Coordinates of C-alpha atoms and ligand atoms in Angstrom, one line a residue:
X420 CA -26.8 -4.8 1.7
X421 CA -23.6 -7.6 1.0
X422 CA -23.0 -8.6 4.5
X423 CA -20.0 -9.6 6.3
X424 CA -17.6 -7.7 3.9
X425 CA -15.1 -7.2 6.8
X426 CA -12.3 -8.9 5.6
X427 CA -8.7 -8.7 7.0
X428 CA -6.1 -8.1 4.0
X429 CA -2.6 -9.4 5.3
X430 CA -2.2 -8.1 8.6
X431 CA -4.4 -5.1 8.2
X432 CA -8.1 -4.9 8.7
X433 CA -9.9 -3.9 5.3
X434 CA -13.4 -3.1 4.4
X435 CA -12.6 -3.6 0.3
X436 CA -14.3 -7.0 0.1
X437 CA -11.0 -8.2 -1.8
X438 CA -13.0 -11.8 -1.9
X439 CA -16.1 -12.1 -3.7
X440 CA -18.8 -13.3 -0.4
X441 CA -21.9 -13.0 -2.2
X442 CA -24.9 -12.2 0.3
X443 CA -28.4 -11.8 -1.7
X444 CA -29.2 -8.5 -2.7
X445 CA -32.4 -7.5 -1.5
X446 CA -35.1 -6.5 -4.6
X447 CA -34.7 -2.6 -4.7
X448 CA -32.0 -1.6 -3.4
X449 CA -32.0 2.4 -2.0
X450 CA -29.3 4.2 -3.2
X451 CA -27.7 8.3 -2.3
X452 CA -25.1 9.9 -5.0
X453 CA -23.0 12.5 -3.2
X454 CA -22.1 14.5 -6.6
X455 CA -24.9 14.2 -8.2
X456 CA -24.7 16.6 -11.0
X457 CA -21.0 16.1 -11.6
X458 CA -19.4 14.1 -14.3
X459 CA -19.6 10.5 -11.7
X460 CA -23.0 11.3 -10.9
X461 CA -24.1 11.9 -14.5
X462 CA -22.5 8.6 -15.0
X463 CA -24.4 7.3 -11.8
X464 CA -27.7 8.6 -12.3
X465 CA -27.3 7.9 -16.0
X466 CA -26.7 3.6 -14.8
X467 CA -29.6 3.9 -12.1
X468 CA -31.9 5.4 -15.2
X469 CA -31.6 2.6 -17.1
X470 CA -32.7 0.1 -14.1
X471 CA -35.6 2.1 -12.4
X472 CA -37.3 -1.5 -10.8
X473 CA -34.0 -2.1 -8.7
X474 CA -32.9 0.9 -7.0
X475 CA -34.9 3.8 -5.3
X476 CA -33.3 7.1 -4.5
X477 CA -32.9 8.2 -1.0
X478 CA -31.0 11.0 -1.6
X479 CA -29.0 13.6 -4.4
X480 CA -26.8 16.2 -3.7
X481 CA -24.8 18.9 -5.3
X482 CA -22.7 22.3 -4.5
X483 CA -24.7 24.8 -6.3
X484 CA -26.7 24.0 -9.0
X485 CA -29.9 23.7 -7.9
X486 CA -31.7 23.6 -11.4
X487 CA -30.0 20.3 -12.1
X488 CA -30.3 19.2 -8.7
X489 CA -34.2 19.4 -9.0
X490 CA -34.4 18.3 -12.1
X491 CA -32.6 15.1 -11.2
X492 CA -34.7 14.9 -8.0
X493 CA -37.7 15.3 -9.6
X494 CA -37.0 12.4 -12.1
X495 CA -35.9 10.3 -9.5
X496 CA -38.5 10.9 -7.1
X497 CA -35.3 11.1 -3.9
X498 CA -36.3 11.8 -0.8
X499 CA -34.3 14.0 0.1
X500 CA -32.4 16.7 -1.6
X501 CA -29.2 18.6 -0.5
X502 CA -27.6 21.6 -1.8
X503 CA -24.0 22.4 -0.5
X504 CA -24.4 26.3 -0.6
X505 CA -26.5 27.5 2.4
X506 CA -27.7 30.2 0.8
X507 CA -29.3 28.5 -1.8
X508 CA -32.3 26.7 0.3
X509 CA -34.9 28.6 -0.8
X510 CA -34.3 27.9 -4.5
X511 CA -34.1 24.5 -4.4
X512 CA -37.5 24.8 -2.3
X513 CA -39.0 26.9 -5.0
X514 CA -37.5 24.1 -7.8
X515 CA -39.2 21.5 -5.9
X516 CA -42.7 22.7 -5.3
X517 CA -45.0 20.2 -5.3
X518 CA -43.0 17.1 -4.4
X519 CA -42.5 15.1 -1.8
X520 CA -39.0 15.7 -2.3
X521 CA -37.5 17.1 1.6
X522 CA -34.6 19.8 1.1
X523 CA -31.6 20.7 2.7
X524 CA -28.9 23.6 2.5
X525 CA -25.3 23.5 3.5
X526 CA -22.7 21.1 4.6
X527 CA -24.9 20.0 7.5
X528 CA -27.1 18.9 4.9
X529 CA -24.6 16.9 2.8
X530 CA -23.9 15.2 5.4
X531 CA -27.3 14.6 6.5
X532 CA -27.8 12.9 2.7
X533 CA -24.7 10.7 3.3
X534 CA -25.9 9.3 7.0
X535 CA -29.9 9.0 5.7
X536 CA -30.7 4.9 6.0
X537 CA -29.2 3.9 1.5
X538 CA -27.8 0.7 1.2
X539 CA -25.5 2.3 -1.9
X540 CA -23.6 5.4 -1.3
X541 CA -21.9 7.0 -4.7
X542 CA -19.2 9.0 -3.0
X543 CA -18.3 11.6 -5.7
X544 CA -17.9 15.1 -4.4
X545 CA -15.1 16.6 -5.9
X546 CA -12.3 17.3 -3.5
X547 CA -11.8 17.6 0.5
X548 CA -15.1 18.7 1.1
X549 CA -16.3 15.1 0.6
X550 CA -14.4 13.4 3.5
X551 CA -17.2 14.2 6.1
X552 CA -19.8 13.2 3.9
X553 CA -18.2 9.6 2.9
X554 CA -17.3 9.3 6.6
X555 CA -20.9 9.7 7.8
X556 CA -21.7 7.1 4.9
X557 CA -18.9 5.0 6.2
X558 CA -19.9 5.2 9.9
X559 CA -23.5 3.7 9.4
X560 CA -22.2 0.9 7.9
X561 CA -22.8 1.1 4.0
X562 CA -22.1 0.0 0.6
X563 CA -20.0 2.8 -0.2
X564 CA -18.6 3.2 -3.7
X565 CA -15.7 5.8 -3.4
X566 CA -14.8 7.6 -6.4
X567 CA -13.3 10.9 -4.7
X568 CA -10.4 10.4 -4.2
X569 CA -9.2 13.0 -2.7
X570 CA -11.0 11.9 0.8
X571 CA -9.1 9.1 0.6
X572 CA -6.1 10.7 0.7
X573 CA -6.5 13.5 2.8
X574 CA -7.3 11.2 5.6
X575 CA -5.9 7.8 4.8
X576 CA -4.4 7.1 8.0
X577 CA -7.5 6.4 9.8
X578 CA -10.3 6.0 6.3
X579 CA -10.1 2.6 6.3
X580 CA -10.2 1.6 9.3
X581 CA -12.6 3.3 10.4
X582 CA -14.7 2.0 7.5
X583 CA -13.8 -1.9 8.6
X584 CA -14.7 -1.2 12.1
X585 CA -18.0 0.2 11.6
X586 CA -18.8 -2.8 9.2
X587 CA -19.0 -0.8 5.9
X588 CA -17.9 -2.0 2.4
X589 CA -15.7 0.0 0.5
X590 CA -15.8 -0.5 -3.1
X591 CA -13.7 0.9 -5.4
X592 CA -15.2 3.2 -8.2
X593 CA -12.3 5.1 -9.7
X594 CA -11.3 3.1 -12.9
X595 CA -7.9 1.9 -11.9
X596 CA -8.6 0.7 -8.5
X597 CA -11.8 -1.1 -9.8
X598 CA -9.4 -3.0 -12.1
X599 CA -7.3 -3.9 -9.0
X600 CA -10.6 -5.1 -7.0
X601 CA -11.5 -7.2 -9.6
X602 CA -8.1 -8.3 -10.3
X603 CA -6.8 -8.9 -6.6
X604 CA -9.7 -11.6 -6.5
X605 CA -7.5 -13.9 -8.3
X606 CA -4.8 -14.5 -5.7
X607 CA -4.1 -14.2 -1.7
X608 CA -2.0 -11.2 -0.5
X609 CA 0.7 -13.5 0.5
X610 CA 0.8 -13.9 -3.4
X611 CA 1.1 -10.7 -4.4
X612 CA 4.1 -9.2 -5.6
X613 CA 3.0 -5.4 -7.2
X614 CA 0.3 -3.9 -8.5
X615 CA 0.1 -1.9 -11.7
X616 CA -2.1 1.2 -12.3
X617 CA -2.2 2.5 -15.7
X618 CA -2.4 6.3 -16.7
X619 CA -3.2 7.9 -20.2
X620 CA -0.4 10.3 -20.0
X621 CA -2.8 13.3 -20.5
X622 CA -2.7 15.6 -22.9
X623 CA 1.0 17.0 -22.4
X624 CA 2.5 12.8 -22.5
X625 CA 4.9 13.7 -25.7
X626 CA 5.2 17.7 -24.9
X627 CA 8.8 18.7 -23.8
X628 CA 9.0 20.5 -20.1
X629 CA 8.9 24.3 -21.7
X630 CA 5.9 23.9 -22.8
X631 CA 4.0 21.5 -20.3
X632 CA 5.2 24.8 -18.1
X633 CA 3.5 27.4 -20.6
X634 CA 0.7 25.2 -20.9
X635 CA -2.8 27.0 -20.7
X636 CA -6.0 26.2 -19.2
X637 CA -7.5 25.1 -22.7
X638 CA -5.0 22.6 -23.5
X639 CA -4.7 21.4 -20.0
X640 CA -8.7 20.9 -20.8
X641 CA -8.4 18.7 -23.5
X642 CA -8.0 14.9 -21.6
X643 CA -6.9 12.2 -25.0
X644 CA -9.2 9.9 -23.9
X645 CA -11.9 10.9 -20.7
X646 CA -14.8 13.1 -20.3
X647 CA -14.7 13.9 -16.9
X648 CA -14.8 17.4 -14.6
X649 CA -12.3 19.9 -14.7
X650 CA -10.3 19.2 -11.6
X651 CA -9.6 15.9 -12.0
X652 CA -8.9 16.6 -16.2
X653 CA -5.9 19.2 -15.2
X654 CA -5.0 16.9 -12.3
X655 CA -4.3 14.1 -14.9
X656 CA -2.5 17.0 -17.4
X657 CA -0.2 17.5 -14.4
X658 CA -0.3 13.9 -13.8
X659 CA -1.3 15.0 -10.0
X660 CA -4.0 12.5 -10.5
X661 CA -1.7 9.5 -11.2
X662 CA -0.1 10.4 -7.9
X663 CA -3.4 10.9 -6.0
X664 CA -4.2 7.4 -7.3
X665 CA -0.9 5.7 -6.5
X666 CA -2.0 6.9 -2.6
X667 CA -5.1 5.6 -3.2
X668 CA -4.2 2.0 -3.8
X669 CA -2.2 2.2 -1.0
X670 CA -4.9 2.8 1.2
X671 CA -7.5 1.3 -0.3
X672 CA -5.4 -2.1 0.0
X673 CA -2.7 -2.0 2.1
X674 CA 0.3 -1.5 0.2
X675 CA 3.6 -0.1 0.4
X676 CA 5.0 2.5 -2.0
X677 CA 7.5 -0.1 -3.4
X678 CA 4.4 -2.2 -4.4
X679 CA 2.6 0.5 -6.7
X680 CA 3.9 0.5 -9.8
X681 CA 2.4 3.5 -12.3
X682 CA 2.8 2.5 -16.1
X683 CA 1.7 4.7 -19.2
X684 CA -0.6 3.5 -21.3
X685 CA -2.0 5.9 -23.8
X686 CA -5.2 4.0 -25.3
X687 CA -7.0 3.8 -22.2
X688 CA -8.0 0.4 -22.2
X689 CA -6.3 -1.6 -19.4
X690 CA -6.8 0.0 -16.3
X691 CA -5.0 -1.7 -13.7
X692 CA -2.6 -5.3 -13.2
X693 CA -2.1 -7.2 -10.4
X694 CA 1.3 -9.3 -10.4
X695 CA 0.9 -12.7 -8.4
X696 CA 4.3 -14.5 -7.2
X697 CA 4.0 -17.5 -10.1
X698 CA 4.6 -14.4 -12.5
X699 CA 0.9 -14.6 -13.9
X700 CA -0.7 -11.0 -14.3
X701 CA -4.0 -10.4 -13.9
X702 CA -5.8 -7.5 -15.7
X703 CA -8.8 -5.7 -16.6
X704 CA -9.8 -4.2 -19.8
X705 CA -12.9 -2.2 -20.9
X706 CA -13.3 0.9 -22.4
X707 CA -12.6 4.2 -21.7
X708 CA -16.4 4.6 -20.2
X709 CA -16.7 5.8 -16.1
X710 CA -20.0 3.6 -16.2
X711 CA -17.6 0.3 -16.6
X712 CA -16.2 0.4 -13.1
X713 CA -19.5 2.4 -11.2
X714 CA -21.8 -0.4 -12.4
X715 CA -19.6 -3.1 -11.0
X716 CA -20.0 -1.1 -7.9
X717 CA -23.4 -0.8 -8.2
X718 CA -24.1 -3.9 -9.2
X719 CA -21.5 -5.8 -6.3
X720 CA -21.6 -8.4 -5.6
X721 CA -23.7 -9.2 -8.8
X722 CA -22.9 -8.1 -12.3
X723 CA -25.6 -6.0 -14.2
X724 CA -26.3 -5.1 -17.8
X725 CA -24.2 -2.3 -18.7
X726 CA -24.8 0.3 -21.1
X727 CA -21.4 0.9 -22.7
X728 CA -20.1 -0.3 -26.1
X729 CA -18.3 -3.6 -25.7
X730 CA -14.9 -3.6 -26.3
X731 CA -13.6 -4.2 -29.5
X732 CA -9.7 -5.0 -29.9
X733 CA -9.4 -5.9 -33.1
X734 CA -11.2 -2.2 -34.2
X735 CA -8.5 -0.6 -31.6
X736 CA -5.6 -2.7 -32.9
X737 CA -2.9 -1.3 -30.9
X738 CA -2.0 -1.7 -27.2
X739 CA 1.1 0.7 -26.4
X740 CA 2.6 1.1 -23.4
X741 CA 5.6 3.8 -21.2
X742 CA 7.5 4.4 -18.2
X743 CA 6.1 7.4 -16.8
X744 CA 8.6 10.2 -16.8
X745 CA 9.0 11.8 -13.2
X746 CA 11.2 14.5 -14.6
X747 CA 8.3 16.0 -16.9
X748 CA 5.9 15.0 -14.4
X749 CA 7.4 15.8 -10.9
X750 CA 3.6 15.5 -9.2
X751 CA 3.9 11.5 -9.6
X752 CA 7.3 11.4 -7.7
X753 CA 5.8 14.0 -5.0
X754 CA 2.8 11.7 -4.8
X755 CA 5.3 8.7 -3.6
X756 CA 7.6 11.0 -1.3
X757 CA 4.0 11.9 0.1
X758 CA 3.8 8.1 0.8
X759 CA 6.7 7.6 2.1
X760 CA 6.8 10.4 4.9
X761 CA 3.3 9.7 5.7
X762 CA 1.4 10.9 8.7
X763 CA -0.1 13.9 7.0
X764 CA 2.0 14.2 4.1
X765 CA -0.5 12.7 1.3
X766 CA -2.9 15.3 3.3
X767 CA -0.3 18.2 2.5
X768 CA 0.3 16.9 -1.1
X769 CA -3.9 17.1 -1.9
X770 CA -4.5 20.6 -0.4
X771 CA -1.8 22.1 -1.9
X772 CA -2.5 20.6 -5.2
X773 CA -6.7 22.3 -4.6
X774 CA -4.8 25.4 -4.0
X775 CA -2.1 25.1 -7.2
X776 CA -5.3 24.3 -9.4
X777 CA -7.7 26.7 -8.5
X778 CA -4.7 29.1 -8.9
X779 CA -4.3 28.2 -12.3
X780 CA -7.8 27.9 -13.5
X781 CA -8.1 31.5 -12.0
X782 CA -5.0 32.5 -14.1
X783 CA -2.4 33.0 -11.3
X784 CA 0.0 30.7 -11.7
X785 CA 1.7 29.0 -14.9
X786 CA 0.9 25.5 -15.0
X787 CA 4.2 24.3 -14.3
X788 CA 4.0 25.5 -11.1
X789 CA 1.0 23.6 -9.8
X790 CA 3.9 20.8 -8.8
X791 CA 6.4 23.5 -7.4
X792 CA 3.8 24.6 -5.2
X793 CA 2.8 21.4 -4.1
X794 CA 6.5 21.0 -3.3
X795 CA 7.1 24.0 -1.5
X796 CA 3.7 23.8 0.4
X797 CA 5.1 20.0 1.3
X798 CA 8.6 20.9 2.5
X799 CA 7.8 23.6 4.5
X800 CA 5.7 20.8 6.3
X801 CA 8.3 18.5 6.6
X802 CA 10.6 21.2 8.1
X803 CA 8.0 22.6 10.4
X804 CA 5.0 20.3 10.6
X805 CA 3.6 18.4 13.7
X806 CA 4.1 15.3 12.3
X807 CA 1.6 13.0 14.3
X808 CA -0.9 10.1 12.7
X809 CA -4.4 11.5 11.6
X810 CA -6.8 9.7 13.5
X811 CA -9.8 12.1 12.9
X812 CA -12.0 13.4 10.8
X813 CA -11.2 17.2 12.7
X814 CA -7.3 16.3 12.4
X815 CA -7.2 15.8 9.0
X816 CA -9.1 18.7 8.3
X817 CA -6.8 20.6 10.9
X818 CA -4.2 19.4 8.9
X819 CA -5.9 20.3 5.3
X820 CA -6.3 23.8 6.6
X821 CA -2.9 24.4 7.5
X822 CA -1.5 23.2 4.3
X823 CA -4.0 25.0 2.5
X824 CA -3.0 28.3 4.4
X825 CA 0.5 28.0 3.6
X826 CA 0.0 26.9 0.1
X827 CA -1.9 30.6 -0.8
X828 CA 0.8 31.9 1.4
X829 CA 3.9 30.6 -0.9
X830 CA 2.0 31.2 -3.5
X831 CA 3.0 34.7 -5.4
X832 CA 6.7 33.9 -5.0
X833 CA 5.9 30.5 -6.8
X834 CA 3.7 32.2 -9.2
X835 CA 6.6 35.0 -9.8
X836 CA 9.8 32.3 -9.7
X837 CA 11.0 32.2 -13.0
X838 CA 11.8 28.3 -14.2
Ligands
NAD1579 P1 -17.3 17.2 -11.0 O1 -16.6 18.5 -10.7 O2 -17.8 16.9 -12.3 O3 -18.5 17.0 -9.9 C1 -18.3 17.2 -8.5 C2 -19.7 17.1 -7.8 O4 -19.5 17.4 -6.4 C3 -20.8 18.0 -8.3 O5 -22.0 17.4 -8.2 C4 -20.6 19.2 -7.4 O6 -21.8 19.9 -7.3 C5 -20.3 18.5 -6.1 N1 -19.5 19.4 -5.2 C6 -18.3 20.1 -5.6 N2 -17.9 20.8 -4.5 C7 -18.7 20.5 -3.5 C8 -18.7 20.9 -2.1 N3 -17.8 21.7 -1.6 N4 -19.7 20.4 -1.3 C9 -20.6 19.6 -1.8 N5 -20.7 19.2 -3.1 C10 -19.7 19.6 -3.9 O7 -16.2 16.1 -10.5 P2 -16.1 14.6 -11.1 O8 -15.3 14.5 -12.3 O9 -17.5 13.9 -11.1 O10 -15.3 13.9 -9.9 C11 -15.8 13.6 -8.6 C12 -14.8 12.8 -7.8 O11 -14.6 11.6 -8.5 C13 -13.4 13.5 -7.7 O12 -12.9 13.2 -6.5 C14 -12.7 12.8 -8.8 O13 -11.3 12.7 -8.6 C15 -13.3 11.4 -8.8 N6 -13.2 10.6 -10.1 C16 -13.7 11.2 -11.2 C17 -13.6 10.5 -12.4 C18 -14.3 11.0 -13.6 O14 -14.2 10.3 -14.7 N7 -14.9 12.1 -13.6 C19 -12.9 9.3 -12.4 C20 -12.4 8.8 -11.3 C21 -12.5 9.5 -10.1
MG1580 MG1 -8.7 7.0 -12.2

């Protein structure tokens, strides 16, 4: 495991290794993906695959598919197995038969895979219900590559802290904020001046506010350029996931809402800029492939052979680029209000928007009014909410929960408010 990845960024303690402090990498390397059978761990399993001799699985874990689940575990030969639906134990005993593989059921169990002894976490449950799994992961001190998001957010106040303190090394998985880890390198945060995360626009980028509203559940579906699962696809329709990611980067690295800049860039192919006070920019580039950024992470603080197709500019010809438009798109400028109130409010902003999307996946709401609910839900908060910092795992969720409650309360008169 990299040691001594505590580093202080500014004035704040971080635990993203913003400088590159090689420690040797010991030969094989065990590794646990959280997610396993979602579209990151596919990605995951699918880098560890094609370099068997260097890592060894300690554990897998998924919500309820426990055919893939074994099947992956089987392959892998993990040690332990975890399935997130307690009543689902004795199947994945049944797929396992025969192995050495141990199994677990519920979210006792996840948990258990996230705080078993892996050097390498993959942190890629989908959603709230991964911030007490990344924070056992955290708490033991690990390598922990964080592509969900979500945890981040709901529980920002205290995430990274907590992560510096106990020693463990964040590293950033989700495309754009790998682009600003490898990007911040280049400068001191003293130098920094913004940083620039770049967003595809989604399918609904050049559609005019009538219909983004009427938009359905197929079309919302059907992301330009990424392959990924369906939360985070009609999060970046909605452009919800922009605004998620904006937070993000402001955890993940200390910054203020005024130094996050968002700008639309349709091919895909620069993922994030840093801006450094002589006016150079620094940037990364690869293609639209998730196993880019995850095997820098898994790779950190070496470089490994990567599967995906090299990039090929000339072939792609064109690099185009917008201002994102927070009219069409209101979740992006909710996403910075969210910032900007803080203590809770990025909390508010994510469980509402779980609520608004499993209400339109389930056909309850229109699409537009995934954002009106996650406005409603959030100034009902500001207006009534006990506004204190989150320093806990149990007040975040405390939090979550109530803004989840009064999201499915507001709900029918959002879904019956006519636009
Ligand atoms: P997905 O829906 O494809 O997979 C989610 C995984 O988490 C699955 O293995 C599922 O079984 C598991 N899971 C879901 N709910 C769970 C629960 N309650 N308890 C335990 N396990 C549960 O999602 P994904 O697209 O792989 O995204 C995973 C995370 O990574 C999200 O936070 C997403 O925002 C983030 N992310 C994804 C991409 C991408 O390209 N897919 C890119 C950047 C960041
Ligand atoms: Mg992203």
């Amino acid at each position: 495991m990299a040691s001594g990845a505590v580093l202080w960024f500014g004035d704040v303690m971080s635990a993203v290794p913003l400088r590159n402090n090689k420690a040797a990498a010991s030969a094989v390397r065990s590794v646990t993906v959280l997610g396993a059978t979602g579209s990151i761990g596919d990605s995951t399993m699918d880098l560890l695959r094609g370099a068997r001799d260097r890592y060894r699985v300690e554990a897998l874990t998924a919500n309820s598919n426990v055919e893939a689940l074994a099947k992956l575990a089987r392959e892998f030969g993990a040690r332990f197995a975890a399935i997130a639906d307690p009543t689902k134990l004795s199947a994945l005993k049944d797929a396992l038969a025969g192995t050495r593989t141990e199994c677990g059921a519920g979210e006792s169990a996840i948990i258990e895979a996230a705080a078993r002894p892996a050097d390498w976490v993959m942190a890629a449950v989908s959603g709230a219900a991964g911030l007490k799994p990344a924070l056992a992961a955290v708490d033991r001190g690990a390598s922990v590559a964080l592509a969900n998001k979500e945890c981040l957010v709901c529980a920002g106040d205290f995430f990274m802290e907590r992560a510096a303190k106990a020693g463990a090394c964040i590293l950033p998985a989700d495309s754009e904020h790998n682009a600003l880890f490898q990007a911040l390198a280049s400068g001191d945060r003293a130098e920094l001046v913004r940083v620039i995360i770049t967003a595809s626009g989604g399918p609904f980028r050049t559609w005019a506010p009538a219909d983004i509203e009427q938009a359905t559940l197929e079309q919302a579906l059907k992301h330009p350029n990424w392959s990924m699962g369906q939360k985070i696809t009609i999060d970046s329709a909605s452009m919800m996931n922009k605004g998620l990611e904006v937070i993000e980067a402001s955890y993940l690295f200390a910054l203020t809402p005024d130094e996050i800049d968002v700008l639309v860039h349709p091919q895909s192919i620069i993922h994030g800029m840093v801006e450094f006070s002589d006016r150079s920019v620094m940037a990364q580039l690869g293609a639209p492939d998730m196993r880019i950024p995850i095997a820098h992470c898994l790779g950190w603080p070496d470089r490994i052979v990567g599967p995906s197709a090299r990039l090929d500019l000339a072939k792609i010809g064109q690099l185009t680029f917008e201002a994102p438009d927070f009219a069409r798109f209101p979740g992006l400028r909710l996403a910075y209000e969210a910032l900007r109130t803080g203590k809770g409010a990025t909390t508010v902003y994510n469980a509402a928007n779980e609520v608004a999307v499993a209400a339109f996946i389930a056909g309850k709401i229109k699409f537009g009014a995934i954002a009106r609910l996650v406005e409603a839900t959030m100034n009902d908060w500001i207006r009534t909410g006990n506004r204190a910092p989150l320093v806990s795992a149990d007040d975040a969720i405390s939090v979550d929960h109530v803004a989840r409650n009064k999201a499915a309360a507001l709900l029918p008169q959002i879904a019956l408010k006519a636009t």
